[in-house]
Every structure is written in structure tokens, then in C-alpha cells.
PDB file of C-alpha atoms in Angstrom:
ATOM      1  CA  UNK A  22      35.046 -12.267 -39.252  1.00 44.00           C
ATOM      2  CA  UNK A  23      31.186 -11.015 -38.762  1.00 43.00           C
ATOM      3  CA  UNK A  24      31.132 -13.840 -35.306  1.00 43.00           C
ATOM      4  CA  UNK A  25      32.258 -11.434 -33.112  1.00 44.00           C
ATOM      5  CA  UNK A  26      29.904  -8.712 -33.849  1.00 45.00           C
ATOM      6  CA  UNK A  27      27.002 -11.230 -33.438  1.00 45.00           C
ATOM      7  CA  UNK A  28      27.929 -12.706 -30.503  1.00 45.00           C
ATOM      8  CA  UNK A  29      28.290  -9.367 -28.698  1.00 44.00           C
ATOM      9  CA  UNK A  30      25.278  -8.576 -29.948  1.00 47.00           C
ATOM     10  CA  UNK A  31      23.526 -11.658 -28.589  1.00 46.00           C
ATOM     11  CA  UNK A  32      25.116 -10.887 -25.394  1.00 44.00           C
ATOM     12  CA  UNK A  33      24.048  -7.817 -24.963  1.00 46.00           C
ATOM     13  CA  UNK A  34      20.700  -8.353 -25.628  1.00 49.00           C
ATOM     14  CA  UNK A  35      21.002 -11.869 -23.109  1.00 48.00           C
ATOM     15  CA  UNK A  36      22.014  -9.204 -20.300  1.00 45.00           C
ATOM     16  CA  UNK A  37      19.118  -7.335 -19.380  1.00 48.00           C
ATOM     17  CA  UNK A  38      17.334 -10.810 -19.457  1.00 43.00           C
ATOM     18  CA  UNK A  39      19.915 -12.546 -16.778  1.00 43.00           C
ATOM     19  CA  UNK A  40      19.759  -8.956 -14.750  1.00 49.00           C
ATOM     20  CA  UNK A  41      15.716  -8.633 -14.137  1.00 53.00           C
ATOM     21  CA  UNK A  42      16.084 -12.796 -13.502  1.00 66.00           C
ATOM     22  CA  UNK A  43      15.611 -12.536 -10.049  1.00 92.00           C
ATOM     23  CA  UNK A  44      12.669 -11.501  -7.296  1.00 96.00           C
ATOM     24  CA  UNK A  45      14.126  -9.227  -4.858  1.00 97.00           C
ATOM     25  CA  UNK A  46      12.348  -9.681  -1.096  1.00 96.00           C
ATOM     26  CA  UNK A  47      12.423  -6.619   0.936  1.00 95.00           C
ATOM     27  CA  UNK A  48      12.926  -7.421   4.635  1.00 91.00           C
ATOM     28  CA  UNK A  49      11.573  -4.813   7.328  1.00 84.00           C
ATOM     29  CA  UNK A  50      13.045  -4.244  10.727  1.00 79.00           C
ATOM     30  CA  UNK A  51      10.685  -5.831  12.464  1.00 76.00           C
ATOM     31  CA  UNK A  52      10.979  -8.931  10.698  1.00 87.00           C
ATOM     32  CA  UNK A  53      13.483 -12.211  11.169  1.00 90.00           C
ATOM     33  CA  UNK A  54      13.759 -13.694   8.328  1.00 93.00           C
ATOM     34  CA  UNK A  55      14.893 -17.275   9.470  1.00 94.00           C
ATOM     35  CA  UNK A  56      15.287 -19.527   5.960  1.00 96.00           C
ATOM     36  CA  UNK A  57      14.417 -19.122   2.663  1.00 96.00           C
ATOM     37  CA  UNK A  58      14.336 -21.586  -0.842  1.00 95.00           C
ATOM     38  CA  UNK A  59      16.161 -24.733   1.607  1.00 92.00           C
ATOM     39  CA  UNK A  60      18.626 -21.773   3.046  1.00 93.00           C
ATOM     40  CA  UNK A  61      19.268 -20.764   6.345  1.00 94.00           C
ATOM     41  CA  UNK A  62      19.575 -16.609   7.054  1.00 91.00           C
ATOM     42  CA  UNK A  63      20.822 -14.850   9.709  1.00 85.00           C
ATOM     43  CA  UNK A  64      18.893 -11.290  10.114  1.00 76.00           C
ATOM     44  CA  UNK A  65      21.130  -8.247  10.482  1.00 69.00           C
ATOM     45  CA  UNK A  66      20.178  -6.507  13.606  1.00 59.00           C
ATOM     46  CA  UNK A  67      22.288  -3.193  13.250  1.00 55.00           C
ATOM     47  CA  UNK A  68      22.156  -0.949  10.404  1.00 55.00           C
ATOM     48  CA  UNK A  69      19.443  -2.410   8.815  1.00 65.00           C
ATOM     49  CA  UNK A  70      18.444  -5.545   6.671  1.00 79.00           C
ATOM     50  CA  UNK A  71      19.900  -5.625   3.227  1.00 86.00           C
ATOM     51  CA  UNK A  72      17.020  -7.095   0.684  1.00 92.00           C
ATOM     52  CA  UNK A  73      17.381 -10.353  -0.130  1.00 94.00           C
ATOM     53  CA  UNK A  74      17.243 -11.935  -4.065  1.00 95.00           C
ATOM     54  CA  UNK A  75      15.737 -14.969  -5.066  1.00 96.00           C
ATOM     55  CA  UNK A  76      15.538 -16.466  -8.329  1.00 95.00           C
ATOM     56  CA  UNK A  77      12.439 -16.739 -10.438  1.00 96.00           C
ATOM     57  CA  UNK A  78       9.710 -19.068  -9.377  1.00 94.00           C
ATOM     58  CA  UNK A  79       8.612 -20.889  -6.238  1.00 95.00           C
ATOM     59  CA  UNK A  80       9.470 -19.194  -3.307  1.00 96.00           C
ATOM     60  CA  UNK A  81       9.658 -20.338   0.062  1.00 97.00           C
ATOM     61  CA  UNK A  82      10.526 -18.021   3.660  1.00 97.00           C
ATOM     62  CA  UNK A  83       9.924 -18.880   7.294  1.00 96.00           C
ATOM     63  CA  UNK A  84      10.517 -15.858   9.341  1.00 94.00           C
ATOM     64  CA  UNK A  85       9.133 -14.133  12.972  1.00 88.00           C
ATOM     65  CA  UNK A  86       7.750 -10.572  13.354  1.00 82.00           C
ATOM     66  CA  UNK A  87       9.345  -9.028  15.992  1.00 76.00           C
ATOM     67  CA  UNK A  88       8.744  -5.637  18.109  1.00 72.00           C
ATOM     68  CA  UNK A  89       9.319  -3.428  20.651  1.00 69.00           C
ATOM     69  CA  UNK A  90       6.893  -1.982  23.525  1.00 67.00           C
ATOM     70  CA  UNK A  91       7.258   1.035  25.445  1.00 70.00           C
ATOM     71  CA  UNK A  92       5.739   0.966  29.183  1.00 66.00           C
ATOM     72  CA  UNK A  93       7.136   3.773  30.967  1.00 70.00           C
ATOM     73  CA  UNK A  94      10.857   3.575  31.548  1.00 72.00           C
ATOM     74  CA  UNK A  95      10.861  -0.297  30.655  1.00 71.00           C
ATOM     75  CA  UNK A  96      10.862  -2.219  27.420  1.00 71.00           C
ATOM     76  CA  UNK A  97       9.892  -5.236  26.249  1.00 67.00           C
ATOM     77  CA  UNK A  98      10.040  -7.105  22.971  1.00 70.00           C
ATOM     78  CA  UNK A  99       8.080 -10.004  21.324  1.00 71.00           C
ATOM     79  CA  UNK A 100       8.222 -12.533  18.898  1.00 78.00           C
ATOM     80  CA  UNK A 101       5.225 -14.412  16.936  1.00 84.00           C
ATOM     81  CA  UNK A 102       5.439 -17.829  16.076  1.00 89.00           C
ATOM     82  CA  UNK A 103       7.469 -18.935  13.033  1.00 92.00           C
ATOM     83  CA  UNK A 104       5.436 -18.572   9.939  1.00 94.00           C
ATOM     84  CA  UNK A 105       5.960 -19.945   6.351  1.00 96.00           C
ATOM     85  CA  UNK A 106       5.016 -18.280   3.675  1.00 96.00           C
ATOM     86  CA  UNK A 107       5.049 -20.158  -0.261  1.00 96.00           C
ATOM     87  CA  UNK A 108       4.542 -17.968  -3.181  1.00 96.00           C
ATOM     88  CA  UNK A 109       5.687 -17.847  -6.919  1.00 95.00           C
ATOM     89  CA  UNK A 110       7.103 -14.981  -8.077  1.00 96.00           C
ATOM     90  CA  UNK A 111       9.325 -13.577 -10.991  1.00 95.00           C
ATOM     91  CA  UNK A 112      10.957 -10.475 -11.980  1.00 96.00           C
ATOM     92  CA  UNK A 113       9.453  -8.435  -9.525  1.00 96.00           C
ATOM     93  CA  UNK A 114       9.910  -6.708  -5.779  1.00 97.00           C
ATOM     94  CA  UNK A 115       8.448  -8.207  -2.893  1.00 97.00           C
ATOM     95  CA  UNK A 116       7.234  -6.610  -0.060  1.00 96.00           C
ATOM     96  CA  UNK A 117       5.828  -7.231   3.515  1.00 95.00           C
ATOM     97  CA  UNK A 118       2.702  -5.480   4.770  1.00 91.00           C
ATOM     98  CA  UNK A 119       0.967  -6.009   8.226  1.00 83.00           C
ATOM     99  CA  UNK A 120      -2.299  -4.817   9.482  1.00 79.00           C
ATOM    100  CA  UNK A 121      -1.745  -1.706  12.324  1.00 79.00           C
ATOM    101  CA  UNK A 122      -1.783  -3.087  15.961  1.00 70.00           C
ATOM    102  CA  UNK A 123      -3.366  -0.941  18.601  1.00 66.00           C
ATOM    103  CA  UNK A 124      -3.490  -3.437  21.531  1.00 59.00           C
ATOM    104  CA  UNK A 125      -2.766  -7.081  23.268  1.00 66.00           C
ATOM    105  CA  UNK A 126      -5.982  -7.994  22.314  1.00 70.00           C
ATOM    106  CA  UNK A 127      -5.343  -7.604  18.905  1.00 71.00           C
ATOM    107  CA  UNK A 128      -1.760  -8.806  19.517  1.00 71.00           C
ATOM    108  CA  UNK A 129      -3.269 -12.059  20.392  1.00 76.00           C
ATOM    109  CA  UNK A 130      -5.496 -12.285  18.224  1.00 80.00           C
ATOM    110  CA  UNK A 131      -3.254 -11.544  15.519  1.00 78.00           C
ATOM    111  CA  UNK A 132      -1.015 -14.594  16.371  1.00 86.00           C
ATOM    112  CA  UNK A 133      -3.433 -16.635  16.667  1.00 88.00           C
ATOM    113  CA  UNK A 134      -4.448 -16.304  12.663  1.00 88.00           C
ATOM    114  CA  UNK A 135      -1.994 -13.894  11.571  1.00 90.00           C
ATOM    115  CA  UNK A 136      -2.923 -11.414   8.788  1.00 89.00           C
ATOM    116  CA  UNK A 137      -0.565 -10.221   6.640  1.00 91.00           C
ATOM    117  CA  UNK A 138       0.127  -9.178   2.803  1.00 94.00           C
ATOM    118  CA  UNK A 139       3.024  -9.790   0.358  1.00 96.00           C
ATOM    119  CA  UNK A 140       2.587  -6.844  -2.365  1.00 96.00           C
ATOM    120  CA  UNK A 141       4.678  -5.822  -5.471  1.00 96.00           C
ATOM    121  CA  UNK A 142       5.923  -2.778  -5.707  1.00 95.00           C
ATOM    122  CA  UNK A 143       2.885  -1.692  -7.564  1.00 95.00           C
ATOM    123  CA  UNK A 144       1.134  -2.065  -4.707  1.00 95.00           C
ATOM    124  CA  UNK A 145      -0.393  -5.603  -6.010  1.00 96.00           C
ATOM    125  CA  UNK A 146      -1.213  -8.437  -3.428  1.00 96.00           C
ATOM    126  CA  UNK A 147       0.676 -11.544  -4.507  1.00 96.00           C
ATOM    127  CA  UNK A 148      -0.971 -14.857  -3.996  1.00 95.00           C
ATOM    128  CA  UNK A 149       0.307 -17.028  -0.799  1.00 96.00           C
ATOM    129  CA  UNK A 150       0.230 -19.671   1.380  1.00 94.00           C
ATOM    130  CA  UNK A 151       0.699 -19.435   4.632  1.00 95.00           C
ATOM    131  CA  UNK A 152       0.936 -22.111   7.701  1.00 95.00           C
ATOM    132  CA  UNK A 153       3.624 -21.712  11.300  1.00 94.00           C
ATOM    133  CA  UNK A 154       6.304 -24.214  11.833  1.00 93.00           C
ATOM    134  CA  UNK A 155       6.022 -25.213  15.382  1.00 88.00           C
ATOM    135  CA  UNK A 156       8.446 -26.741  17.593  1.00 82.00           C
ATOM    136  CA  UNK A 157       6.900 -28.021  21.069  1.00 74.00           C
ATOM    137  CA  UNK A 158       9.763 -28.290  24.042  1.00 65.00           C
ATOM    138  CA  UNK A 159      12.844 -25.939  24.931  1.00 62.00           C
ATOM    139  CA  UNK A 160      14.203 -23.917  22.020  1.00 59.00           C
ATOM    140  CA  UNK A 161      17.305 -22.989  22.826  1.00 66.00           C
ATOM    141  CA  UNK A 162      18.510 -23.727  18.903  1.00 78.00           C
ATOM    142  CA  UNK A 163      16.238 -24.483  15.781  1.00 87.00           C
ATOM    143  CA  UNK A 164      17.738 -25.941  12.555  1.00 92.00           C
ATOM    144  CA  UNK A 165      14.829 -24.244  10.085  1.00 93.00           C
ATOM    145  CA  UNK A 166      16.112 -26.153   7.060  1.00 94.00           C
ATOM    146  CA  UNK A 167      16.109 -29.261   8.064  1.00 93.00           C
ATOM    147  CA  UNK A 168      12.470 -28.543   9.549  1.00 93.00           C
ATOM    148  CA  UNK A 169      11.042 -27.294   6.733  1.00 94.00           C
ATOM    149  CA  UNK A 170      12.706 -29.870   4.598  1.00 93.00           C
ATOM    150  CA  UNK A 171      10.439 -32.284   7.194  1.00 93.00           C
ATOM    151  CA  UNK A 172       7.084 -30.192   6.600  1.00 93.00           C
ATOM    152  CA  UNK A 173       7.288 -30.012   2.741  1.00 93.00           C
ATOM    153  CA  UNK A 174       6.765 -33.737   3.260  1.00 91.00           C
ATOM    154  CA  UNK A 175       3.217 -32.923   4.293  1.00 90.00           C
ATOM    155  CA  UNK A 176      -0.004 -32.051   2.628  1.00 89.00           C
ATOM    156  CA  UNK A 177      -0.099 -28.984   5.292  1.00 92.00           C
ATOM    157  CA  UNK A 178      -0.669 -25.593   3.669  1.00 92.00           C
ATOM    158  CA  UNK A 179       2.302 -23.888   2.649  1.00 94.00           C
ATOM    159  CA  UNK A 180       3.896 -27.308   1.748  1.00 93.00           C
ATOM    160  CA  UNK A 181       6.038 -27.479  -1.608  1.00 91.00           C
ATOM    161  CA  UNK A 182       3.727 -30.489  -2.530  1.00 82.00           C
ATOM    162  CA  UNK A 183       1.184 -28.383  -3.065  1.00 62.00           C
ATOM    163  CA  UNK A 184       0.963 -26.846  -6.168  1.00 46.00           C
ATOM    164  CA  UNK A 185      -1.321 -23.935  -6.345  1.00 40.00           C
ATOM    165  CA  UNK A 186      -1.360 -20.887  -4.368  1.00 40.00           C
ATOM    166  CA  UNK A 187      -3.965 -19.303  -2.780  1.00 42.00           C
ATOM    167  CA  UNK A 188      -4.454 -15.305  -2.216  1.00 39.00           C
ATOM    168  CA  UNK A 189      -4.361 -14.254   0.790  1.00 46.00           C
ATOM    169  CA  UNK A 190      -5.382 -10.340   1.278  1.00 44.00           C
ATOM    170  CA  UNK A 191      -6.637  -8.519   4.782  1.00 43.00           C
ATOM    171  CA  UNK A 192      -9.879  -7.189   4.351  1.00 39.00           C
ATOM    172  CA  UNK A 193      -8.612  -3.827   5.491  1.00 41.00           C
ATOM    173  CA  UNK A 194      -5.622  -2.608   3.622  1.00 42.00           C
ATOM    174  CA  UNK A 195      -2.291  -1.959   5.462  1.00 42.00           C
ATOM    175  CA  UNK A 196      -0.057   0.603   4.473  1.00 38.00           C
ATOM    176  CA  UNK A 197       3.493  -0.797   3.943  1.00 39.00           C
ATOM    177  CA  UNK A 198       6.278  -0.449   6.744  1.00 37.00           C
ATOM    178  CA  UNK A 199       3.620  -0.728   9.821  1.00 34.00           C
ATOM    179  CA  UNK A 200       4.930  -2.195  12.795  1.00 33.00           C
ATOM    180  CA  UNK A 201       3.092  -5.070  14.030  1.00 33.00           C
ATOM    181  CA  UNK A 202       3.324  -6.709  17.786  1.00 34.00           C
ATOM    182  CA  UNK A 203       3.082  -9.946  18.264  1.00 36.00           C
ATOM    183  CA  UNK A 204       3.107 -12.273  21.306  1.00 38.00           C
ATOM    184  CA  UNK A 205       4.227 -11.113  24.085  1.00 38.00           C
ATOM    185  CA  UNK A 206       6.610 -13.856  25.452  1.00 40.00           C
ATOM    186  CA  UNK A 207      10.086 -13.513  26.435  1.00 39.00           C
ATOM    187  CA  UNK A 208      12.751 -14.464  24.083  1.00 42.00           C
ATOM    188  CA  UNK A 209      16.353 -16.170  24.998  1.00 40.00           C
ATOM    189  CA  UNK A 210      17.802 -13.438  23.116  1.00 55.00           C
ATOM    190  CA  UNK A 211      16.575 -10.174  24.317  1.00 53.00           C
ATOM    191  CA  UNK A 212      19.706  -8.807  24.999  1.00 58.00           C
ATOM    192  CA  UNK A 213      19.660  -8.583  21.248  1.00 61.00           C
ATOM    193  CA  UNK A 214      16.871  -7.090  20.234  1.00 56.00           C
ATOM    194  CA  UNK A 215      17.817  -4.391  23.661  1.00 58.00           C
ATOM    195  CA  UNK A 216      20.963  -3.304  21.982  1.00 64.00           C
ATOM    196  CA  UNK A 217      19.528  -2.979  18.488  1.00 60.00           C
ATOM    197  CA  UNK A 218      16.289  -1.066  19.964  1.00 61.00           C
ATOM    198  CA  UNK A 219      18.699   1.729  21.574  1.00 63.00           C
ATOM    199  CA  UNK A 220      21.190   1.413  18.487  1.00 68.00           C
ATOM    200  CA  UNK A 221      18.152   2.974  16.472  1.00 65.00           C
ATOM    201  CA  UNK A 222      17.597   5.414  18.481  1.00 65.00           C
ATOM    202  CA  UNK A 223      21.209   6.813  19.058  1.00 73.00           C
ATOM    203  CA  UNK A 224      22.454   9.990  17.284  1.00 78.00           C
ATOM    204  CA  UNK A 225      24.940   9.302  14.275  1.00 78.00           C
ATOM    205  CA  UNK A 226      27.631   9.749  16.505  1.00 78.00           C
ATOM    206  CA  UNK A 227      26.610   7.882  19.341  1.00 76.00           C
ATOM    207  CA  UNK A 228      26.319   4.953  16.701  1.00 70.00           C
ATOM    208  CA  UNK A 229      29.983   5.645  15.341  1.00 75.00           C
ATOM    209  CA  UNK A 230      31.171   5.201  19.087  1.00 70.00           C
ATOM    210  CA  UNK A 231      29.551   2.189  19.344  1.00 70.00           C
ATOM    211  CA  UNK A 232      30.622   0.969  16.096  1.00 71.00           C
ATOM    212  CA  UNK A 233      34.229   1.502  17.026  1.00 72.00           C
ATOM    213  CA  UNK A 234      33.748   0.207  20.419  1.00 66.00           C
ATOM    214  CA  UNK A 235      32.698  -2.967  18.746  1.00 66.00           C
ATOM    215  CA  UNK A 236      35.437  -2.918  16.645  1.00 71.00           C
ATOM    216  CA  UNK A 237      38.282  -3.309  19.239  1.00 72.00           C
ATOM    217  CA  UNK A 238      36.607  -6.261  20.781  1.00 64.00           C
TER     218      UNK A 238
END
């Protein structure tokens, strides 16, 4: 007759445990997150990017940075190369953080041997790896799993056979949500990143139109 009791008991207690089990990734606007952990993601362009949770331990996410530039009446948008980032994590909120961009110099540079941070929500840096995932020839489709299921067969950095991470910090810290621009090369799917730019930008009710117009299609 006392089972019952116990067992809830136990189960309550499990709860909390199976609840804080995971390591939520917080995704900014500006960045595409491609595949994570052997899946394939799609980022939401309108109405922003929900976070995405991961469970405890090694993580793996190949993604873009992607922004927008203003030159007069025109504008233009870039994306980096893909990068892959390996971390472990547990428990715990993960966020992005890029160094502030102030020209195509720096744009350049900053593909070349991008900079960036993964921080808790404490504010901690959280050890990485990083390495890019390149693809020579037309890309007019990638399929990101089955690449990096092809580059964890290396010794490159970033790999899953390697088994320690490294920290990687900027030696200037960046606040979090700065925008960073990368390359500035056109992408096949501009038209994209066009309507989501002037989505953003629309009143509430312009966005409610548009929502409805899309809708009915």
C-alpha cells in the first residue's frame, strides 16, 4: 500500500532532473543554423528563430552568419563560409557572440579567420572548436549531414574524433546580439533574405497583411 506514495515521490524528484537535461542554443537573426548533432535545420526567416535544445554532452552545429548592408537606396546581403563549431555542454544556455564589424576590411578579414564566442548565460566563454566545411564547385544544394558525417572522419579541428576542446575567446570582448558582416558575395537565395530584411522593418500591421497575403497562396 506505501508503493504508490514512493514512487510518486521518486518521480517527482526524477522531474526536475529530466527537465534541466538539455542545453538550449540560442540562434540570432543573423545566423543560419544549417545542421546540428547529425541533423539537418532549416532557419526560420520570418518572425524570428525559435532556440533550439540539445541534449547534454557533445555538441556539434555548422551554420553561416548572414547580414544586411545599406548603400543608399540599395541593399545587399552576405553570407560567410560554413563554419563548424564542436563543444560539450550540459544543463546550460548557449549563446552566440561576434566581434562588432565596422568595414570590408574587417569583413574580410573576419572570414578569413573568423572570431567569434559561444557564452553561457552567465556571460562565461565555453570552450570550442572551430574549422569551415567547404564545398568547391556550384552550390546550388548542400546535404550538411552527410558532409559532416564525411569530415568527422578526419583529424581536422572540429572533428568528433577529437576529443578535447579547445577555448576559443576574442581578445576584445563582444557584447551579445552584435551584427556581424561577412563576405560579401551574392547568394542564390537573396530573394530570401530581401523579403525577410523588409518583413523586419514593416509596422505590425503591415506584417499582418503580409501574413494573410501569404496565407491565401
Amino acid at each position: 500500500m506505501k508503493r504508490t506514495p514512493i514512487i510518486a515521490s521518486l518521480l517527482s524528484a526524477l522531474l526536475p532532473m529530466s527537465v534541466m537535461a538539455s542545453v538550449t542554443l540560442h540562434v540570432d537573426d543573423n545566423v543560419e543554423l544549417l545542421a546540428y548533432n547529425g541533423q539537418s535545420h532549416k532557419t526560420t526567416m520570418f518572425g524570428g528563430q525559435d532556440p533550439v535544445v540539445l541534449e547534454n554532452g557533445t555538441q556539434q552545429i555548422a551554420f553561416r552568419f548572414v547580414e544586411s548592408f545599406e548603400e543608399g537606396k540599395d541593399i545587399s546581403f552576405a553570407k560567410s563560409d560554413v563554419l563548424v563549431a564542436t563543444f560539450n555542454a550540459n544543463d546550460e544556455d548557449v549563446y552566440f557572440v561576434f566581434p562588432k564589424i565596422k568595414n570590408k576590411r574587417q569583413v574580410r578579414e573576419f572570414n578569413d579567420d573568423p572570431t567569434f564566442q559561444l557564452i553561457d548565460a552567465e556571460d562565461t566563454p565555453i570552450a570550442f572548436e572551430q574549422n569551415k566545411l567547404m564545398k568547391s564547385g556550384f552550390q546550388l544544394s548542400r546535404d550538411y549531414v552527410a558532409e559532416l558525417s564525411r569530415f568527422n572522419q578526419t583529424d581536422e579541428s572540429a572533428s568528433l574524433q577529437l576529443t578535447a576542446a579547445a577555448t576559443v575567446a576574442p581578445s576584445t570582448p563582444a557584447s551579445r546580439g552584435a551584427k556581424v558582416v561577412l563576405n560579401d558575395s551574392a547568394s542564390i537565395d537573396e530573394v530570401e533574405y530581401q523579403l525577410h530584411y523588409w518583413f523586419q522593418k514593416a509596422s505590425p500591421e503591415t506584417k499582418a497583411k503580409f501574413k494573410a497575403y501569404v496565407n491565401t497562396q
